[in-house]
PDB file of C-alpha atoms and ligand atoms in Angstrom:
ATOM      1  CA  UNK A   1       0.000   0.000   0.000  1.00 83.00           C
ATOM      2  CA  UNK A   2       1.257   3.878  -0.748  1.00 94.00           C
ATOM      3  CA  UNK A   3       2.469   5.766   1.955  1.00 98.00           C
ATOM      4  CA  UNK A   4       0.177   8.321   2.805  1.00 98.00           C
ATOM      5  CA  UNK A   5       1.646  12.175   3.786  1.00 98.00           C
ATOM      6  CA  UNK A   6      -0.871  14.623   5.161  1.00 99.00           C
ATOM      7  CA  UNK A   7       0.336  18.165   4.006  1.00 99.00           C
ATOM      8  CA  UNK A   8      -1.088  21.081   6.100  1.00 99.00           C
ATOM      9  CA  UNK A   9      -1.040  24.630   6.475  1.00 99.00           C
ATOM     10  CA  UNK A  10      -2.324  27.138   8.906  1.00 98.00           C
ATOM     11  CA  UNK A  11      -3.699  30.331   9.080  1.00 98.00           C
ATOM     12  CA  UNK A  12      -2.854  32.944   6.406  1.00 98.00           C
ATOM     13  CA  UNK A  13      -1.600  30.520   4.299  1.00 98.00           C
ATOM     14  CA  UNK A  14      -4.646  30.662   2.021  1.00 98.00           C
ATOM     15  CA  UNK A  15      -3.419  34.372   0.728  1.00 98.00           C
ATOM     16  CA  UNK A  16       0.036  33.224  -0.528  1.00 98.00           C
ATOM     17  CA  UNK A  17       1.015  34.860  -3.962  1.00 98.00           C
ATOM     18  CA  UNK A  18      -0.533  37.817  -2.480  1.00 97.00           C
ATOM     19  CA  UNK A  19       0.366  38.003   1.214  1.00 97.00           C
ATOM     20  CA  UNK A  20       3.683  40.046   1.224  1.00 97.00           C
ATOM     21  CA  UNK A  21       5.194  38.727  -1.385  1.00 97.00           C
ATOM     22  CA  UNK A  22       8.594  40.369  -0.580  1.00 97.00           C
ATOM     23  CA  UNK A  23       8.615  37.805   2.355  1.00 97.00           C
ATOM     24  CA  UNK A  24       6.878  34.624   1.265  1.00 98.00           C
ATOM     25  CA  UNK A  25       6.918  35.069  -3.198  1.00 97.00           C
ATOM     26  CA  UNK A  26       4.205  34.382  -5.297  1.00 98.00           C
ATOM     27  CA  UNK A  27       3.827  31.136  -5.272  1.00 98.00           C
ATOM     28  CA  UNK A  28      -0.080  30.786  -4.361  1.00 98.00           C
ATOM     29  CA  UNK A  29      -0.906  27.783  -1.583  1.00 98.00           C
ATOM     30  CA  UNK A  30      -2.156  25.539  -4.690  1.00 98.00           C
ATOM     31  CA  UNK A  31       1.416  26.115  -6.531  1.00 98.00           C
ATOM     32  CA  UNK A  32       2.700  24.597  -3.417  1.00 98.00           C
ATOM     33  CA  UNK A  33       0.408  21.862  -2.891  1.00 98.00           C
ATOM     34  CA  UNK A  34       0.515  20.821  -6.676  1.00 98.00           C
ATOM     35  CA  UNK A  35       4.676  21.235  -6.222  1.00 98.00           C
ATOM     36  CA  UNK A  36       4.561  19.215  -3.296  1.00 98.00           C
ATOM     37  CA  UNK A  37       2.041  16.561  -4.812  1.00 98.00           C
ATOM     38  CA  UNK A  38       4.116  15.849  -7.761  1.00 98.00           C
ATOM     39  CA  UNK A  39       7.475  15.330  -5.728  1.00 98.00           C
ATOM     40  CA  UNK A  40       5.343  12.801  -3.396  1.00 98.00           C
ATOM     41  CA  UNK A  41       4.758  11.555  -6.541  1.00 97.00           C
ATOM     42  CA  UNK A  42       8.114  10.642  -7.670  1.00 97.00           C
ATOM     43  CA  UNK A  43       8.258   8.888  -4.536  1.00 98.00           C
ATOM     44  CA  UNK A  44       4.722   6.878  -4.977  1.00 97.00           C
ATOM     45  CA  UNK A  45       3.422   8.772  -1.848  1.00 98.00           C
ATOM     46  CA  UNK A  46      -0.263   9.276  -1.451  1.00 98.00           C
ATOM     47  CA  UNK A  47      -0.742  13.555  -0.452  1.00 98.00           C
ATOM     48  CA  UNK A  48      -4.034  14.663   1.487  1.00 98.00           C
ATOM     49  CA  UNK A  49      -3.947  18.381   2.372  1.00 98.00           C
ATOM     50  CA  UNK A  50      -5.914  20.694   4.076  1.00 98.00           C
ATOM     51  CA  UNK A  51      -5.465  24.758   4.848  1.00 99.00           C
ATOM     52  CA  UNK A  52      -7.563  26.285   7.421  1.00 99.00           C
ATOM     53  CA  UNK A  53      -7.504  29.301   9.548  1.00 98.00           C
ATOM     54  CA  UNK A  54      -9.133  27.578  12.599  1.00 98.00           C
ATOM     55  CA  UNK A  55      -6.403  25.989  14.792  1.00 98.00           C
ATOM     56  CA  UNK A  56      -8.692  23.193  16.289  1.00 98.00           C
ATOM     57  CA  UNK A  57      -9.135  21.885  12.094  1.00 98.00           C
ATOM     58  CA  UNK A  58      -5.530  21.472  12.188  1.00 99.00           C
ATOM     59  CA  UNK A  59      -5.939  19.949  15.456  1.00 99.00           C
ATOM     60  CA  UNK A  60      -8.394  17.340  14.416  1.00 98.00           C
ATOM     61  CA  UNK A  61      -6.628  17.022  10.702  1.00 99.00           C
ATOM     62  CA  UNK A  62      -3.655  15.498  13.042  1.00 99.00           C
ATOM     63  CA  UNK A  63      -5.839  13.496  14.934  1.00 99.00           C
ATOM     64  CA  UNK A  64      -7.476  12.059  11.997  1.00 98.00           C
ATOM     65  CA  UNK A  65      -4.001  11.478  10.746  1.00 98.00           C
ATOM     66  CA  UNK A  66      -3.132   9.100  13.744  1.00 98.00           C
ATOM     67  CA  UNK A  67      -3.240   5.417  12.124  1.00 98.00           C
ATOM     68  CA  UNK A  68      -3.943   5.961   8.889  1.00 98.00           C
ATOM     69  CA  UNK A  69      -0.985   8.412   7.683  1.00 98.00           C
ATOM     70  CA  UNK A  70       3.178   7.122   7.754  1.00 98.00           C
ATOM     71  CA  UNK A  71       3.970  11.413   7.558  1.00 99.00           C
ATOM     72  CA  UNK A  72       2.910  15.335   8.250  1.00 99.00           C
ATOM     73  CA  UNK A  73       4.363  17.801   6.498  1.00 99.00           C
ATOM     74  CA  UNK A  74       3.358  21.236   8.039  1.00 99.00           C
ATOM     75  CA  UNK A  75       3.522  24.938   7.842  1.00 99.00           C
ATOM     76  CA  UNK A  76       1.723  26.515  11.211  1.00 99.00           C
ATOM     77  CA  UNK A  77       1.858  29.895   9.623  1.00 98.00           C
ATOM     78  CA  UNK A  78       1.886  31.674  13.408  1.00 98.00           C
ATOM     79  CA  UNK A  79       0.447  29.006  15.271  1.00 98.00           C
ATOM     80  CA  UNK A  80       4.132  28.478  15.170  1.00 98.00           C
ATOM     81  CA  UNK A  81       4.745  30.370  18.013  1.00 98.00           C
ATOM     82  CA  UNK A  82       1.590  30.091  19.886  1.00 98.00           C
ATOM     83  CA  UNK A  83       0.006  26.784  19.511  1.00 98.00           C
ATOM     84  CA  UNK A  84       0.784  24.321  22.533  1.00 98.00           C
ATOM     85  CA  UNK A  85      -2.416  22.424  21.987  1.00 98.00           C
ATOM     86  CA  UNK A  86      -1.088  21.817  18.097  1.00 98.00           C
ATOM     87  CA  UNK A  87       2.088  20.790  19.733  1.00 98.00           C
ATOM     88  CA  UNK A  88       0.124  18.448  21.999  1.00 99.00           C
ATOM     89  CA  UNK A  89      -1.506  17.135  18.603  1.00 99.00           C
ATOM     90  CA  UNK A  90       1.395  16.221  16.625  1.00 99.00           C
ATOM     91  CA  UNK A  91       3.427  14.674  19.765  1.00 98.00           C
ATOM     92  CA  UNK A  92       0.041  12.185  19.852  1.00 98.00           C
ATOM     93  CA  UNK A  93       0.911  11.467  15.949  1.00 98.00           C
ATOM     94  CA  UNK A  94       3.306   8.774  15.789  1.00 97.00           C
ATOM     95  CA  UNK A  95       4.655   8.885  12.141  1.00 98.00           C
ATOM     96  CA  UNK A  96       7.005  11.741  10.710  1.00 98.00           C
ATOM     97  CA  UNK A  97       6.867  15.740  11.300  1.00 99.00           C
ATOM     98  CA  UNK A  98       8.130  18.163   9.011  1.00 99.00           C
ATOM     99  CA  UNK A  99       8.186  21.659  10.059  1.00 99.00           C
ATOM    100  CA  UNK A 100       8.253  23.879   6.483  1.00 99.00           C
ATOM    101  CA  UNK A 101       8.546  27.427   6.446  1.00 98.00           C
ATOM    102  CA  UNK A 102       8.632  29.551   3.404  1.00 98.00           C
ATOM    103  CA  UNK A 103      10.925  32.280   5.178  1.00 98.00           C
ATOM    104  CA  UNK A 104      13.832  32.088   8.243  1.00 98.00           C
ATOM    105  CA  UNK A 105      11.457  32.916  10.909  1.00 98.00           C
ATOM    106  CA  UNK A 106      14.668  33.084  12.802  1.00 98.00           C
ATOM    107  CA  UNK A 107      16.090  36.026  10.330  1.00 98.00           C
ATOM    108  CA  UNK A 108      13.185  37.955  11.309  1.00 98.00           C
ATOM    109  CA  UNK A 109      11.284  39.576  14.359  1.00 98.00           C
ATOM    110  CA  UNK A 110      12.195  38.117  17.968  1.00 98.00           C
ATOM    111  CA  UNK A 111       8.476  36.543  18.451  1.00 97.00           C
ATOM    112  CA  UNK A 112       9.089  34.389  15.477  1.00 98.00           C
ATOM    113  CA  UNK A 113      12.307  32.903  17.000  1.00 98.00           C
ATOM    114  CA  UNK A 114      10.389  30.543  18.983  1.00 98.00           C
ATOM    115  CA  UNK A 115       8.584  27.133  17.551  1.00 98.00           C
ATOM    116  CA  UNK A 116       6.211  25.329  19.862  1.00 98.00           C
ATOM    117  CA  UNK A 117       5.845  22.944  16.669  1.00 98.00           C
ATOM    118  CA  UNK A 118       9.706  22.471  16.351  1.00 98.00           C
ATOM    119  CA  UNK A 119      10.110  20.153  19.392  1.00 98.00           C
ATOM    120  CA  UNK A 120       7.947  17.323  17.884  1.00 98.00           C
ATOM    121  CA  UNK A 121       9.097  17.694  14.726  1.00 98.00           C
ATOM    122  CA  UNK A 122      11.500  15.006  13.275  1.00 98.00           C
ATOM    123  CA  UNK A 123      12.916  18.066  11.659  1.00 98.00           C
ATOM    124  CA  UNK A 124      12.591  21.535  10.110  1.00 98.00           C
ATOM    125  CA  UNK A 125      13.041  23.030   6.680  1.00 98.00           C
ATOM    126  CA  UNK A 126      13.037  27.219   6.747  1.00 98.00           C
ATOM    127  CA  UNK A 127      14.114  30.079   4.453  1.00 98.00           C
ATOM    128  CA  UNK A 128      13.950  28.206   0.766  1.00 98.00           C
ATOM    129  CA  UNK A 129      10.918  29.331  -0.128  1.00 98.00           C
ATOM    130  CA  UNK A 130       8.692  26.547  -1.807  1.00 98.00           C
ATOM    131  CA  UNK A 131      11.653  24.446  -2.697  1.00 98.00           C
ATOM    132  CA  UNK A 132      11.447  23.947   1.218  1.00 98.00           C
ATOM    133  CA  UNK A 133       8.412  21.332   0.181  1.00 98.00           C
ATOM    134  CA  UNK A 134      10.460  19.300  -2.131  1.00 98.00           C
ATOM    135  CA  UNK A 135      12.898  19.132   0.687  1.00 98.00           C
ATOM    136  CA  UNK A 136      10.543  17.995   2.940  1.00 99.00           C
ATOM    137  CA  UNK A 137       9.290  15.339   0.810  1.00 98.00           C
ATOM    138  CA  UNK A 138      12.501  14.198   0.100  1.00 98.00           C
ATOM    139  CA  UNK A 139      12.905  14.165   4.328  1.00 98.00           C
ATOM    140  CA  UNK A 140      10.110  11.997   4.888  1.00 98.00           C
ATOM    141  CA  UNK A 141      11.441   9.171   2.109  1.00 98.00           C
ATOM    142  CA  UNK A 142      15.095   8.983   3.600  1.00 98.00           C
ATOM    143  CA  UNK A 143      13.260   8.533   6.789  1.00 97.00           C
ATOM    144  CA  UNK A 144      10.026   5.569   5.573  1.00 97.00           C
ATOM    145  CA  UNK A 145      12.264   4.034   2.817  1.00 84.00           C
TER     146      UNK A 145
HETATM  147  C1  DQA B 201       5.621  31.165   8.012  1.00 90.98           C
HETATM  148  C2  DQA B 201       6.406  31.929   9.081  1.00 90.98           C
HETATM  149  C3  DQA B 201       5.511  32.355  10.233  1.00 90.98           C
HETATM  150  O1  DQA B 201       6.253  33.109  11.170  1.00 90.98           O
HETATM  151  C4  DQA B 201       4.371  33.216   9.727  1.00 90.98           C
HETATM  152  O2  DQA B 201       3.497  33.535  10.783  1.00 90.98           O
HETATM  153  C5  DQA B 201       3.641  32.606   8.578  1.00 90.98           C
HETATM  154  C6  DQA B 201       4.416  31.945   7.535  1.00 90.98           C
HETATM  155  C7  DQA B 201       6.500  30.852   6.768  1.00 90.98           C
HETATM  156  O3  DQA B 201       6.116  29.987   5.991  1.00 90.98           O
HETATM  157  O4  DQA B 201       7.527  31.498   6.572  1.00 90.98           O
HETATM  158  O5  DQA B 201       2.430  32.729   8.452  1.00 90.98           O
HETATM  159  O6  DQA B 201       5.193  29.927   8.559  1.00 90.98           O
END
């Protein structure tokens, strides 16, 4: 059977291509999802993804995860910073975590130094823009296969 990666994003995420694109590029959310989808691909991973604004979707997106998918692949947006219950989610999940952000939330204000998501993470990908998806893709087969 395929391995199955669930590929989520939080809030904001929904206006990329138009949200500063100085800091994030114009890449819309479906150019990432369809970059992302093809790479998993390549790989004969299965992608599921989901965007939402609402931090208890994400919450039950992971919990729906638990048993069914091998990885998550995820972008917070700022529930980054804030989000111990997400945290609290994904340390229930027991496949593969991949933080991805499209910028170095360390190169940027103090508040974004800090990742309540980072500490269950198997690892993180920042600051390479949407290449940071392929990376993570690439992540989660050195660490199934
Ligand atoms: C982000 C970084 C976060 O600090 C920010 O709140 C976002 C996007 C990124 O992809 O660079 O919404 O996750």
């Amino acid at each position: 059977m395929s391995k199955r990666i669930l590929l989520l994003h939080g809030p904001n995420l929904n206006l990329l291509g138009t949200r500063e694109p100085e800091v994030y590029g114009t890449a819309t959310l479906g150019d990432h999802i369809a970059r992302t989808r093809e790479c998993a691909t390549d790989f004969g991973f299965e992608v599921e993804d989901l965007q939402s604004n609402h931090e208890g979707d994400l919450i039950e997106a992971v919990h729906g995860a638990r048993g069914r998918c091998d990885a998550i692949i995820i972008n917070p947006g700022a529930f980054t910073h804030s989000s111990w219950a997400l945290h609290d989610a994904l340390a229930a999940f027991d496949g593969v975590v991949v933080e991805v952000h499209l910028s170095n939330p360390d190169a940027r204000e103090p508040w974004r130094r800090t990742s309540v998501v980072a500490p269950v993470a198997t690892g993180s990908i920042s600051g390479f823009g949407g290449t940071g998806y392929e990376l993570a893709v690439r992540a989660v087969a050195a660490r199934l296969q």
